[in-house]
């Protein structure tokens, strides 16, 4: 899957507002307690996670398969190393020297097998993981439309198709990561990090609605276009909640 810089920029403020602050602060404290810390960010995009954790003084290794996004991350600055690679090659992910792996908006794309393989690699070197903002299946509008549930169900079904890592766990990605780390002896905390979008985020809502309708149509929702048209009409005023989960798993 490819992601546009514009879309990642559009969501960054909403992501920052949504991140669970306790988990983010605990991740920052964990980084600060390491000697010469190196953080490896998976599916880094333009470096949103690094910016969200900027209070932690660390070296960052940003990994993504999209060279344009990595070039943009470099252009935006910071002392970073970038690695262009396909993360499906779990055994080849360069984790050497790191104490924490991070990710945002990634684990809903991942499959069970990929998460288990990554968990094995992290556990083998007792590396922690902070995975924020994985979509959890909740999509709600304050003023309901008769087809909201159908759109959500069709969108969630599409979320479980292949997104580049084998069959995606979609809304169950974060909870599977939490379980995988728990059974490997980690101290695991999970917290909700929903987007709560209002008029100020109308542009994000419009873009999101387009993506939901496209995915819902792929999953067989016959009237996705009509639902989208009605929802777009009220995007300036409608309030919408998009559920996410943050997971922090630290070696105990
Ligand atoms: C939803 S975006 C999130 C980007 C960034 N973490 C953020 O929060 O802004 C998912 C990112 O994962 C990357 N990605 C998806 N599949 C990948 C793969 N197989 N290997 C490496 N990167 C991948 C995409 O290029 C994209 O940058």
Short mmCIF file of C-alpha atoms and ligand atoms in Angstrom, two decimals:
data_model
loop_
_atom_site.label_atom_id
_atom_site.label_comp_id
_atom_site.label_asym_id
_atom_site.label_seq_id
_atom_site.Cartn_x
_atom_site.Cartn_y
_atom_site.Cartn_z
CA UNK A 1 0.00 0.00 0.00
CA UNK A 2 1.20 3.53 -0.60
CA UNK A 3 0.48 6.57 1.52
CA UNK A 4 0.65 10.19 0.35
CA UNK A 5 2.60 12.84 2.25
CA UNK A 6 -0.55 15.02 2.22
CA UNK A 7 -2.60 12.32 3.95
CA UNK A 8 0.08 11.70 6.59
CA UNK A 9 0.33 15.48 7.21
CA UNK A 10 -3.43 15.79 7.44
CA UNK A 11 -3.62 13.18 10.17
CA UNK A 12 -0.56 14.18 12.23
CA UNK A 13 -2.28 16.77 14.48
CA UNK A 14 -5.23 14.45 15.10
CA UNK A 15 -2.78 11.64 15.88
CA UNK A 16 -0.87 13.79 18.35
CA UNK A 17 -4.07 14.84 20.09
CA UNK A 18 -5.23 11.22 20.21
CA UNK A 19 -2.10 9.46 21.52
CA UNK A 20 -2.55 8.23 25.07
CA UNK A 21 -0.33 10.64 27.02
CA UNK A 22 0.56 8.19 29.81
CA UNK A 23 1.84 5.58 27.36
CA UNK A 24 3.68 8.21 25.31
CA UNK A 25 5.31 9.65 28.46
CA UNK A 26 6.28 6.19 29.69
CA UNK A 27 7.89 5.48 26.32
CA UNK A 28 9.82 8.76 26.54
CA UNK A 29 10.95 7.90 30.10
CA UNK A 30 12.03 4.43 28.95
CA UNK A 31 14.10 5.93 26.11
CA UNK A 32 15.67 8.49 28.44
CA UNK A 33 16.75 5.74 30.84
CA UNK A 34 18.83 3.98 28.14
CA UNK A 35 22.49 4.71 27.58
CA UNK A 36 22.95 6.14 24.06
CA UNK A 37 19.38 5.21 23.04
CA UNK A 38 18.51 4.18 19.48
CA UNK A 39 14.84 3.93 18.50
CA UNK A 40 13.79 2.00 15.38
CA UNK A 41 10.55 3.29 13.83
CA UNK A 42 8.75 0.80 11.57
CA UNK A 43 6.61 2.13 8.70
CA UNK A 44 7.97 5.55 9.63
CA UNK A 45 6.45 7.57 6.79
CA UNK A 46 7.74 11.12 7.13
CA UNK A 47 8.73 10.63 10.79
CA UNK A 48 5.52 11.42 12.67
CA UNK A 49 6.32 9.09 15.60
CA UNK A 50 9.77 10.61 16.02
CA UNK A 51 8.22 14.07 16.19
CA UNK A 52 5.62 12.87 18.71
CA UNK A 53 8.41 11.56 20.97
CA UNK A 54 10.75 14.51 20.36
CA UNK A 55 11.23 15.13 24.09
CA UNK A 56 13.29 11.94 24.19
CA UNK A 57 16.91 12.50 23.20
CA UNK A 58 17.69 9.53 21.01
CA UNK A 59 19.11 8.45 17.71
CA UNK A 60 16.41 7.35 15.29
CA UNK A 61 16.44 4.70 12.56
CA UNK A 62 13.43 5.23 10.29
CA UNK A 63 12.37 2.24 8.19
CA UNK A 64 9.88 2.31 5.32
CA UNK A 65 9.53 0.82 1.85
CA UNK A 66 8.60 4.19 0.31
CA UNK A 67 11.72 6.16 -0.65
CA UNK A 68 9.73 9.36 -1.21
CA UNK A 69 8.43 9.33 2.37
CA UNK A 70 11.91 8.65 3.76
CA UNK A 71 13.34 11.49 1.66
CA UNK A 72 10.68 13.80 3.10
CA UNK A 73 11.57 12.64 6.63
CA UNK A 74 15.22 13.48 5.93
CA UNK A 75 14.26 16.86 4.46
CA UNK A 76 12.32 17.69 7.64
CA UNK A 77 15.49 17.25 9.63
CA UNK A 78 16.78 15.63 12.77
CA UNK A 79 19.66 13.25 13.20
CA UNK A 80 18.19 10.24 11.53
CA UNK A 81 19.25 7.14 9.70
CA UNK A 82 16.80 5.96 7.05
CA UNK A 83 16.47 2.40 5.79
CA UNK A 84 14.41 1.59 2.71
CA UNK A 85 13.19 -1.99 2.98
CA UNK A 86 10.17 -4.22 2.89
CA UNK A 87 9.23 -4.93 6.50
CA UNK A 88 7.74 -8.30 5.55
CA UNK A 89 11.33 -9.55 5.71
CA UNK A 90 11.11 -9.59 9.51
CA UNK A 91 14.40 -11.45 9.89
CA UNK A 92 16.20 -8.63 8.03
CA UNK A 93 14.82 -5.68 10.04
CA UNK A 94 17.91 -3.95 11.45
CA UNK A 95 17.27 -3.91 15.20
CA UNK A 96 20.94 -3.94 16.25
CA UNK A 97 21.70 -1.47 19.03
CA UNK A 98 18.07 -0.55 19.68
CA UNK A 99 16.18 -0.69 22.95
CA UNK A 100 12.78 0.38 21.63
CA UNK A 101 10.85 -0.19 18.40
CA UNK A 102 8.05 2.23 17.56
CA UNK A 103 5.26 2.39 14.99
CA UNK A 104 2.13 4.46 14.34
CA UNK A 105 -0.86 3.42 12.29
CA UNK A 106 0.88 0.23 11.20
CA UNK A 107 -0.32 -2.76 13.19
CA UNK A 108 -3.83 -2.71 11.68
CA UNK A 109 -2.15 -3.49 8.34
CA UNK A 110 -0.21 -6.42 9.78
CA UNK A 111 -0.99 -10.13 9.78
CA UNK A 112 -0.93 -12.50 12.75
CA UNK A 113 2.14 -14.32 11.37
CA UNK A 114 4.06 -11.06 10.87
CA UNK A 115 3.26 -9.80 14.37
CA UNK A 116 4.28 -13.14 15.90
CA UNK A 117 7.56 -13.16 13.97
CA UNK A 118 8.33 -9.58 15.02
CA UNK A 119 7.44 -10.38 18.64
CA UNK A 120 9.91 -13.29 18.54
CA UNK A 121 12.66 -11.00 17.27
CA UNK A 122 11.92 -8.33 19.90
CA UNK A 123 11.80 -10.90 22.70
CA UNK A 124 15.10 -12.48 21.60
CA UNK A 125 16.88 -9.16 22.32
CA UNK A 126 14.49 -7.89 25.04
CA UNK A 127 13.59 -4.83 22.93
CA UNK A 128 10.46 -2.88 23.90
CA UNK A 129 7.72 -1.73 21.54
CA UNK A 130 5.47 1.34 21.45
CA UNK A 131 2.85 0.88 18.72
CA UNK A 132 0.36 3.74 18.62
CA UNK A 133 -2.82 4.52 16.72
CA UNK A 134 -3.83 1.13 15.35
CA UNK A 135 -7.44 1.32 14.13
CA UNK A 136 -9.70 -0.78 16.39
CA UNK A 137 -12.93 -1.02 14.38
CA UNK A 138 -14.88 1.84 16.01
CA UNK A 139 -16.39 4.40 13.62
CA UNK A 140 -19.19 6.56 15.01
CA UNK A 141 -20.88 9.80 14.04
CA UNK A 142 -22.73 11.98 16.53
CA UNK A 143 -25.60 12.49 14.07
CA UNK A 144 -26.25 9.02 12.72
CA UNK A 145 -27.01 8.10 9.11
CA UNK A 146 -29.06 4.96 8.46
CA UNK A 147 -26.12 3.40 6.55
CA UNK A 148 -23.32 4.19 9.04
CA UNK A 149 -23.27 0.65 10.45
CA UNK A 150 -23.22 -0.89 6.98
CA UNK A 151 -20.36 1.43 5.95
CA UNK A 152 -18.39 0.61 9.10
CA UNK A 153 -18.91 -3.15 8.74
CA UNK A 154 -17.90 -3.11 5.08
CA UNK A 155 -14.87 -0.91 5.85
CA UNK A 156 -13.82 -3.23 8.69
CA UNK A 157 -14.17 -6.24 6.38
CA UNK A 158 -11.84 -4.53 3.89
CA UNK A 159 -9.39 -3.82 6.73
CA UNK A 160 -8.99 -7.59 7.11
CA UNK A 161 -7.84 -8.17 3.54
CA UNK A 162 -4.19 -8.24 2.44
CA UNK A 163 -2.46 -4.91 3.08
CA UNK A 164 1.06 -6.00 2.18
CA UNK A 165 1.81 -8.20 5.20
CA UNK A 166 -0.44 -11.19 4.40
CA UNK A 167 -4.08 -11.21 5.58
CA UNK A 168 -4.34 -8.14 7.82
CA UNK A 169 -5.73 -8.41 11.35
CA UNK A 170 -7.24 -4.95 10.86
CA UNK A 171 -9.12 -3.92 14.01
CA UNK A 172 -7.55 -6.85 15.95
CA UNK A 173 -3.93 -5.98 15.14
CA UNK A 174 -3.21 -4.02 18.32
CA UNK A 175 -4.81 -6.53 20.66
CA UNK A 176 -2.91 -9.37 19.00
CA UNK A 177 0.36 -7.48 19.45
CA UNK A 178 -0.49 -6.93 23.14
CA UNK A 179 -1.18 -10.66 23.63
CA UNK A 180 1.94 -11.68 21.69
CA UNK A 181 4.14 -9.52 23.91
CA UNK A 182 2.37 -10.63 27.13
CA UNK A 183 3.03 -14.30 26.45
CA UNK A 184 6.69 -13.44 25.83
CA UNK A 185 6.95 -12.04 29.36
CA UNK A 186 6.60 -8.30 28.67
CA UNK A 187 4.80 -5.74 30.83
CA UNK A 188 2.05 -4.62 28.48
CA UNK A 189 -0.24 -1.60 28.64
CA UNK A 190 -3.02 -0.88 26.16
CA UNK A 191 -4.95 2.40 26.01
CA UNK A 192 -7.55 3.85 23.65
CA UNK A 193 -6.40 6.73 21.44
CA UNK A 194 -9.48 7.69 19.42
CA UNK A 195 -9.62 10.52 16.94
CA UNK A 196 -12.42 12.87 17.98
CA UNK A 197 -12.95 14.91 14.86
CA UNK A 198 -15.05 18.07 14.62
CA UNK A 199 -15.37 21.07 12.34
CA UNK A 200 -11.69 21.96 12.75
CA UNK A 201 -10.79 18.61 11.21
CA UNK A 202 -13.27 18.84 8.30
CA UNK A 203 -10.49 18.32 5.72
CA UNK A 204 -9.30 15.17 7.50
CA UNK A 205 -12.91 13.97 7.77
CA UNK A 206 -13.50 14.49 4.04
CA UNK A 207 -10.38 12.57 3.09
CA UNK A 208 -11.19 9.82 5.59
CA UNK A 209 -14.76 9.52 4.31
CA UNK A 210 -13.48 9.06 0.75
CA UNK A 211 -11.19 6.25 1.91
CA UNK A 212 -13.94 4.57 3.94
CA UNK A 213 -16.41 4.67 1.04
CA UNK A 214 -13.83 3.31 -1.41
CA UNK A 215 -12.97 0.43 0.93
CA UNK A 216 -16.64 -0.23 1.74
CA UNK A 217 -17.47 -0.41 -1.98
CA UNK A 218 -14.58 -2.88 -2.47
CA UNK A 219 -16.19 -5.01 0.24
CA UNK A 220 -19.53 -5.01 -1.57
CA UNK A 221 -21.48 -2.08 -0.05
CA UNK A 222 -23.71 -1.27 -3.01
CA UNK A 223 -24.74 2.23 -1.91
CA UNK A 224 -21.34 3.40 -0.60
CA UNK A 225 -21.38 6.40 -2.98
CA UNK A 226 -24.77 7.62 -1.75
CA UNK A 227 -23.65 7.24 1.87
CA UNK A 228 -20.47 9.17 1.04
CA UNK A 229 -22.40 12.00 -0.64
CA UNK A 230 -24.65 12.41 2.41
CA UNK A 231 -21.71 12.27 4.82
CA UNK A 232 -19.67 14.79 2.79
CA UNK A 233 -22.56 17.25 2.94
CA UNK A 234 -22.31 17.32 6.74
CA UNK A 235 -18.50 16.99 7.06
CA UNK A 236 -18.19 20.65 8.14
CA UNK A 237 -20.47 20.14 11.12
CA UNK A 238 -20.49 16.42 11.91
CA UNK A 239 -18.56 15.07 14.87
CA UNK A 240 -16.94 11.71 14.33
CA UNK A 241 -15.02 9.22 16.47
CA UNK A 242 -12.47 6.84 14.96
CA UNK A 243 -11.20 4.29 17.46
CA UNK A 244 -7.53 3.42 17.85
CA UNK A 245 -5.44 1.56 20.41
CA UNK A 246 -1.95 2.35 21.66
CA UNK A 247 0.21 -0.52 22.94
CA UNK A 248 3.34 -0.19 25.05
CA UNK A 249 5.19 -3.42 25.84
CA UNK A 250 8.39 -3.21 27.83
CA UNK A 251 10.72 -6.02 28.91
CA UNK A 252 10.02 -6.72 32.57
C1 LIG B 1 -0.44 4.56 7.70
S1 LIG B 1 1.19 4.93 7.23
C2 LIG B 1 1.85 5.52 8.78
C3 LIG B 1 3.10 6.33 8.62
C4 LIG B 1 3.65 6.96 9.89
N1 LIG B 1 4.00 5.94 10.87
C5 LIG B 1 2.66 7.95 10.47
O1 LIG B 1 2.06 7.66 11.49
O2 LIG B 1 2.51 9.03 9.88
C6 LIG B 1 1.95 3.32 7.08
C7 LIG B 1 3.40 3.37 6.68
O3 LIG B 1 3.90 2.03 6.57
C8 LIG B 1 4.67 1.93 5.39
N2 LIG B 1 4.60 0.53 4.94
C9 LIG B 1 3.49 -0.16 4.60
N3 LIG B 1 3.82 -1.43 4.25
C10 LIG B 1 5.17 -1.52 4.37
C11 LIG B 1 6.11 -2.57 4.15
N4 LIG B 1 5.72 -3.79 3.72
N5 LIG B 1 7.42 -2.32 4.38
C12 LIG B 1 7.83 -1.11 4.81
N6 LIG B 1 6.98 -0.08 5.06
C13 LIG B 1 5.67 -0.28 4.83
C14 LIG B 1 4.03 2.91 4.41
O4 LIG B 1 4.90 3.30 3.37
C15 LIG B 1 3.64 4.05 5.33
O5 LIG B 1 4.68 4.98 5.48
#
